[in-house]
PDB file of N, CA and C in Angstrom:
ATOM      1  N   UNK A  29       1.833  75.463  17.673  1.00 88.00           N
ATOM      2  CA  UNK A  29       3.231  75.757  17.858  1.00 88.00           C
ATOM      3  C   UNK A  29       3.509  77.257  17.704  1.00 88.00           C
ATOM      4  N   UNK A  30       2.848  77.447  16.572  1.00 88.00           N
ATOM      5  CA  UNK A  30       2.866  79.500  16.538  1.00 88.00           C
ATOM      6  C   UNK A  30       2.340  80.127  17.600  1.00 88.00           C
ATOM      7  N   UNK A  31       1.420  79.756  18.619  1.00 92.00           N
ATOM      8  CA  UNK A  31       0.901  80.342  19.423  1.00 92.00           C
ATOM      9  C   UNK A  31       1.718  80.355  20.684  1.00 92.00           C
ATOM     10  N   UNK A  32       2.617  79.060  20.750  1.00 92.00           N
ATOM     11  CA  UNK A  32       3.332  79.171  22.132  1.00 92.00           C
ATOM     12  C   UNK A  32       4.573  79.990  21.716  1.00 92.00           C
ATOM     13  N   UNK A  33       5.339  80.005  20.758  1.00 91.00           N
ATOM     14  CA  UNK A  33       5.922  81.060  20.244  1.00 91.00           C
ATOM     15  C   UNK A  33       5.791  82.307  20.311  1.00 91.00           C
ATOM     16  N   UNK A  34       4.714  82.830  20.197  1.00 92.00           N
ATOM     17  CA  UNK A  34       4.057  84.242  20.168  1.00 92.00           C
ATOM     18  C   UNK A  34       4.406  84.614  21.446  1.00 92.00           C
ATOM     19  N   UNK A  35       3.530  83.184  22.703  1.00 91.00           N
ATOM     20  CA  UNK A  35       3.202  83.873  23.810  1.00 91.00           C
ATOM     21  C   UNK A  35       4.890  83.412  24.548  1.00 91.00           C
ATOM     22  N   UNK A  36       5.630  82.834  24.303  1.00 88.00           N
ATOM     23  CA  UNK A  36       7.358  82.935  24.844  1.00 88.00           C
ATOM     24  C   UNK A  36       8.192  84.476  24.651  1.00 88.00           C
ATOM     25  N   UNK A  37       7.252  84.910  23.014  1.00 90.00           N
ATOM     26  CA  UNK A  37       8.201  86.082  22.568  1.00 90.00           C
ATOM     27  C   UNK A  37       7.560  86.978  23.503  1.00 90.00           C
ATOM     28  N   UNK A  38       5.914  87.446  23.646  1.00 91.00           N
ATOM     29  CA  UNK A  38       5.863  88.468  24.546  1.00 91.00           C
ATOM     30  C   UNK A  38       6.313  88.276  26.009  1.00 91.00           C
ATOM     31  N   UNK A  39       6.483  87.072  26.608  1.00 88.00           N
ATOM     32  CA  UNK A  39       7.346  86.708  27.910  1.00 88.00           C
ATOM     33  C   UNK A  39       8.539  87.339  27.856  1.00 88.00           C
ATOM     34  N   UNK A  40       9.217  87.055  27.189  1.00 87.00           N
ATOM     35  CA  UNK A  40      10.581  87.849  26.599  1.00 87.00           C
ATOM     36  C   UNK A  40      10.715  89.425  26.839  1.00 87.00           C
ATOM     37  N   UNK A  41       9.779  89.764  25.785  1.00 90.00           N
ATOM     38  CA  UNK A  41       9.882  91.418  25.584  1.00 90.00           C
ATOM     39  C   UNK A  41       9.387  91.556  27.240  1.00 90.00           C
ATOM     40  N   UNK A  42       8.123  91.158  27.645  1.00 92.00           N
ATOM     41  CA  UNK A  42       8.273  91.888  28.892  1.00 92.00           C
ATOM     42  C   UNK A  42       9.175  91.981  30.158  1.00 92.00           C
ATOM     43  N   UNK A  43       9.764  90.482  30.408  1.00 90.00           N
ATOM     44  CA  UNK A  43      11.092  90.723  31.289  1.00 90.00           C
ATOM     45  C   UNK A  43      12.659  90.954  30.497  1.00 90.00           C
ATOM     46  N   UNK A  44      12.425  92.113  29.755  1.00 91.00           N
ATOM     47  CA  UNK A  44      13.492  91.985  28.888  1.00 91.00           C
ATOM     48  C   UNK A  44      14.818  92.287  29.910  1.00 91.00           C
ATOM     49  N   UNK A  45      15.025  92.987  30.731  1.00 93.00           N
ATOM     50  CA  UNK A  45      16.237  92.839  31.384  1.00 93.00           C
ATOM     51  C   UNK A  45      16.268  91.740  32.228  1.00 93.00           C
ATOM     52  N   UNK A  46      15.462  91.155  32.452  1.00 94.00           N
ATOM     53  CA  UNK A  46      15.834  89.383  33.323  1.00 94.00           C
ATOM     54  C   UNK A  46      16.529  88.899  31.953  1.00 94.00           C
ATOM     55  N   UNK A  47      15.920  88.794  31.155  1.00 92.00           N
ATOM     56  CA  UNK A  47      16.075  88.402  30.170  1.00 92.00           C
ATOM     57  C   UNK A  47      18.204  88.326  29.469  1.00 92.00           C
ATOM     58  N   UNK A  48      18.431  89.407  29.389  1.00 93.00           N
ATOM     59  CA  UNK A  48      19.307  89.805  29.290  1.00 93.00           C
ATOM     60  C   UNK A  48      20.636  89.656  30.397  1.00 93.00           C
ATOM     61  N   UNK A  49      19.720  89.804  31.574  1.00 96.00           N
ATOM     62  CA  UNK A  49      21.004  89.461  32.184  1.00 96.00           C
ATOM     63  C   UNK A  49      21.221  87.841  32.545  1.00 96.00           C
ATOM     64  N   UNK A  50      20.031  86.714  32.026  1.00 96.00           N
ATOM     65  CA  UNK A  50      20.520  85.456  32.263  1.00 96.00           C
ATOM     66  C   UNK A  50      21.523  85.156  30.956  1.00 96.00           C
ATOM     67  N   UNK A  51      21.002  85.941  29.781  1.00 95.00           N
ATOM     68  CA  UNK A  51      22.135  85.218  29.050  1.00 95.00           C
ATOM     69  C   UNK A  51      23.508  86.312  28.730  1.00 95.00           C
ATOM     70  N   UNK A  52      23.487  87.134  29.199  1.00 97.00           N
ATOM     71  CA  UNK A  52      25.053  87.620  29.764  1.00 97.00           C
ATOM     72  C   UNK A  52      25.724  86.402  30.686  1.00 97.00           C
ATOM     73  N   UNK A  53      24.769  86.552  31.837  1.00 97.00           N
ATOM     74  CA  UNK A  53      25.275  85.455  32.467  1.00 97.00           C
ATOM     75  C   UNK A  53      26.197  83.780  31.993  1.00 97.00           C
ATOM     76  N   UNK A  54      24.900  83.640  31.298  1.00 98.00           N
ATOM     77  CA  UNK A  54      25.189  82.529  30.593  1.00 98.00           C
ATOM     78  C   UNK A  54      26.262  82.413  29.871  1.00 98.00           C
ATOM     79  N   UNK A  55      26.705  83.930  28.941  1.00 97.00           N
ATOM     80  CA  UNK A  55      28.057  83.491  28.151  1.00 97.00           C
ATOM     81  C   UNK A  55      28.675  83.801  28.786  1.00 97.00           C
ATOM     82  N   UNK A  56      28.953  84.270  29.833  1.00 98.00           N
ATOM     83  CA  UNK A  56      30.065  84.789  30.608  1.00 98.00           C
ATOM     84  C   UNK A  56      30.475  83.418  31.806  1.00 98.00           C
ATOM     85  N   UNK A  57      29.939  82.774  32.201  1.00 98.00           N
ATOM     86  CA  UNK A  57      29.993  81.447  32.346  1.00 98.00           C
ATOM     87  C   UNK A  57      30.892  80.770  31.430  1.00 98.00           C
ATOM     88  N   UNK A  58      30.210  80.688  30.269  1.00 98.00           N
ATOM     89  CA  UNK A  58      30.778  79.896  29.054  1.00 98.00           C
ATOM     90  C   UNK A  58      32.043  79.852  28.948  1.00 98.00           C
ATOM     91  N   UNK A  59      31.948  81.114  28.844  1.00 98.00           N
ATOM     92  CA  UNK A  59      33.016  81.891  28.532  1.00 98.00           C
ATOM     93  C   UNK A  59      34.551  81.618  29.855  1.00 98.00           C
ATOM     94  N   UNK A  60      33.868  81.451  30.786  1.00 98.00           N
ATOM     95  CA  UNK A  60      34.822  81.167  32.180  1.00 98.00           C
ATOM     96  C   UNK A  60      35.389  79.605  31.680  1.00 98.00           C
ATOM     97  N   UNK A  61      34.190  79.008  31.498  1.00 97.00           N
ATOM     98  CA  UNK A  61      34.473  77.400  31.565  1.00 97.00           C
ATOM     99  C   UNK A  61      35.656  76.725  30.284  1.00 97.00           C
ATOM    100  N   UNK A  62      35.128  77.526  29.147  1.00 97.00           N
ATOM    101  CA  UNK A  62      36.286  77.742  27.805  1.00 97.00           C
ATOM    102  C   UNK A  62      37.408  77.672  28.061  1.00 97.00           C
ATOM    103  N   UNK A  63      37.770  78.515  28.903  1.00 97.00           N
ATOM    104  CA  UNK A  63      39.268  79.286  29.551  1.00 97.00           C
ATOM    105  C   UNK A  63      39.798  78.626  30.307  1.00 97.00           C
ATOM    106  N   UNK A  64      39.355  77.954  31.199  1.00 96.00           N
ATOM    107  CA  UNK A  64      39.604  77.471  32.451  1.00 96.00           C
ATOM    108  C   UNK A  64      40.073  75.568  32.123  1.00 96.00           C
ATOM    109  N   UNK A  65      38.787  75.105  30.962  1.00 94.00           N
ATOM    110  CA  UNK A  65      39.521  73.625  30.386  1.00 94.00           C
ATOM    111  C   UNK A  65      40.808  73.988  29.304  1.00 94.00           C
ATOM    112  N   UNK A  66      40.625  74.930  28.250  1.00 93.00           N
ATOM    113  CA  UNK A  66      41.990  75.537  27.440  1.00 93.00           C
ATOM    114  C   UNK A  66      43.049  75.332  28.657  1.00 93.00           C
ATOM    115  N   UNK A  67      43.390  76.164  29.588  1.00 91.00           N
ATOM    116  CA  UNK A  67      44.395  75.983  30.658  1.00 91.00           C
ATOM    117  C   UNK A  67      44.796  74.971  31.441  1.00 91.00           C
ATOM    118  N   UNK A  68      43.681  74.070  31.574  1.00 89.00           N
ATOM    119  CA  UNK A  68      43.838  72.690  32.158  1.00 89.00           C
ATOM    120  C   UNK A  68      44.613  71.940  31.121  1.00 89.00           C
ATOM    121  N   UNK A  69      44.047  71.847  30.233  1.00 87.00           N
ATOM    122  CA  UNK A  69      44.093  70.933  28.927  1.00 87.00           C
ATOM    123  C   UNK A  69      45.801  71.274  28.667  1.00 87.00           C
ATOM    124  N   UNK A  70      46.347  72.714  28.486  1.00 82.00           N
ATOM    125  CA  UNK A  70      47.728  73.378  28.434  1.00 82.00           C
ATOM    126  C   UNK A  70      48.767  72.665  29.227  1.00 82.00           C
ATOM    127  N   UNK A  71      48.095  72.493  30.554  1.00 80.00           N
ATOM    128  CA  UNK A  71      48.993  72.422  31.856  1.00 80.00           C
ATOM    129  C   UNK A  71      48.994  70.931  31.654  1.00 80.00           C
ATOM    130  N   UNK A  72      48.205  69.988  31.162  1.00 79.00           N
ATOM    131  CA  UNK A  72      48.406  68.348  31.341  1.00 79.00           C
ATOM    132  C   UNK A  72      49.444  68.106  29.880  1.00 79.00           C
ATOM    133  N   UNK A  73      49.161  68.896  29.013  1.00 75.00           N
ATOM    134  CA  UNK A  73      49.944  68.543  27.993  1.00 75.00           C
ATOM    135  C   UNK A  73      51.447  68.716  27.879  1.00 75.00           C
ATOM    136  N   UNK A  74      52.126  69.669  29.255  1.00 67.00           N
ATOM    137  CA  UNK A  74      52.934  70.142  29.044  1.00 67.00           C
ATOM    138  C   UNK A  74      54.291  69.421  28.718  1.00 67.00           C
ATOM    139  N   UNK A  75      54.225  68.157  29.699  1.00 61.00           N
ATOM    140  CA  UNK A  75      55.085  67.220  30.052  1.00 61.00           C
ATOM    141  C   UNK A  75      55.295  66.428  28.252  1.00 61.00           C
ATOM    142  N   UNK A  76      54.084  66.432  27.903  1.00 61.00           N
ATOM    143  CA  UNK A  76      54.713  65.978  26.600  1.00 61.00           C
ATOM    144  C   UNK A  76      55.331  66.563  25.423  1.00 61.00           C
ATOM    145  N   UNK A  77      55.870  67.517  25.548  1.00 63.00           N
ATOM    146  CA  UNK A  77      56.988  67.713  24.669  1.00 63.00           C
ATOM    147  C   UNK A  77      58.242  67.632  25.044  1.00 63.00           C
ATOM    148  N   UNK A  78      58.532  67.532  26.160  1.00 61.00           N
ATOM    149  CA  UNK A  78      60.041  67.085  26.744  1.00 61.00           C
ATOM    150  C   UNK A  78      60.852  65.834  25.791  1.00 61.00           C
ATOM    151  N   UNK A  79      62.138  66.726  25.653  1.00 65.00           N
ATOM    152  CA  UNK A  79      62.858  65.409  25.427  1.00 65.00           C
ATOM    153  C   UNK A  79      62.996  64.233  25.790  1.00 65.00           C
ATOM    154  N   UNK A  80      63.203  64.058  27.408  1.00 64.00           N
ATOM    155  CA  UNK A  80      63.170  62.878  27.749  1.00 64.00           C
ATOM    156  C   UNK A  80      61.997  62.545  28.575  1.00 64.00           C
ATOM    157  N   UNK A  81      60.942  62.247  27.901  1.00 62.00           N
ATOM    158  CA  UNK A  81      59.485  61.961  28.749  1.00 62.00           C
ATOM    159  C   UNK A  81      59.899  60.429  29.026  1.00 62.00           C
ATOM    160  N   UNK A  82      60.866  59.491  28.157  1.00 64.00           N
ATOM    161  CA  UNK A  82      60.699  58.113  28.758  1.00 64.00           C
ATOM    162  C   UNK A  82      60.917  57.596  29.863  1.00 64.00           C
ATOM    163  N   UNK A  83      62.190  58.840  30.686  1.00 64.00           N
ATOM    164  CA  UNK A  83      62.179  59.093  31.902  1.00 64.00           C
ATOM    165  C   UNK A  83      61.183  59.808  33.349  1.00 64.00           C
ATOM    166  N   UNK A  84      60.919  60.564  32.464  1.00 63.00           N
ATOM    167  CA  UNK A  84      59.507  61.423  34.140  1.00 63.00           C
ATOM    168  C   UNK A  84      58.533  60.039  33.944  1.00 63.00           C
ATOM    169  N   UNK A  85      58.479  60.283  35.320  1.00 60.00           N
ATOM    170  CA  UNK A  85      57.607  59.286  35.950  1.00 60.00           C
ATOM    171  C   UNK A  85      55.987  59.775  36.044  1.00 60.00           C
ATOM    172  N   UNK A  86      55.239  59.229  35.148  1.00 61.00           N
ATOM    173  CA  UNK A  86      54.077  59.754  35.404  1.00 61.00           C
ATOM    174  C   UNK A  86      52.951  59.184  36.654  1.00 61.00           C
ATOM    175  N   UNK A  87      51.699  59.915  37.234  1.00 57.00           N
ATOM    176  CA  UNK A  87      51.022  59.315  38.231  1.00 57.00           C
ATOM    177  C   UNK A  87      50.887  58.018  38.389  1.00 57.00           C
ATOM    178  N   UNK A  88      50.739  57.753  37.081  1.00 56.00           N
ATOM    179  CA  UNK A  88      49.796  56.008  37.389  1.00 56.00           C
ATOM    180  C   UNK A  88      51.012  55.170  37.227  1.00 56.00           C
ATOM    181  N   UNK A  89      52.401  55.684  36.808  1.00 59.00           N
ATOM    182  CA  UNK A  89      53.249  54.163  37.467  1.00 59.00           C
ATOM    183  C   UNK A  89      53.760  54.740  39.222  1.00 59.00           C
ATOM    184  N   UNK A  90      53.600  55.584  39.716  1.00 64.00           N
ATOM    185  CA  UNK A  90      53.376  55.660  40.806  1.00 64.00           C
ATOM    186  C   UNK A  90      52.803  55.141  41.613  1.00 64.00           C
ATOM    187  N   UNK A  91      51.586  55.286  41.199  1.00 61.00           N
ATOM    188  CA  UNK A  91      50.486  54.261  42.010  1.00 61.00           C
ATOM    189  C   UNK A  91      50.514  52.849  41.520  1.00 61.00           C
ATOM    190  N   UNK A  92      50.729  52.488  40.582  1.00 55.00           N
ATOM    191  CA  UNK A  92      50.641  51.094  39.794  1.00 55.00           C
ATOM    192  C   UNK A  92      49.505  51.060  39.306  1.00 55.00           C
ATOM    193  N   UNK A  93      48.672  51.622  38.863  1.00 48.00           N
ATOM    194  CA  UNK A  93      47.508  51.355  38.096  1.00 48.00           C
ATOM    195  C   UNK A  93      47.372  51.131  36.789  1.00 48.00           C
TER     196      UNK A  93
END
């Protein structure tokens, strides 16, 4: 197990800017996807703080489901 370790870390050091830019990549992704359900998640919740939600009609008695 120490040995495949060793030989991952010198993989590493030698493509160190591949290296670097997959996990920039990677949090910056993350980082997109974070943001993007936060705002979803914002925008579905909105309807429920209204006073009168017993009135808005939501999708699914629309459709009847």
């Amino acid at each position: 197990m120490a040995k495949l370790i060793s030989i991952v870390m010198k993989s590493l050091m030698h493509y160190r800017m591949y290296v670097g830019i997959n996990v920039l990549g990677m949090g910056l992704s993350l980082a997109c996807v974070i943001i993007i359900s936060r705002y979803a998640y914002n925008e579905l919740m909105t309807d429920r703080f209204n006073c009168s939600i017993s009135v808005l009609a939501s999708l699914s008695d629309i459709l009847c489901v």
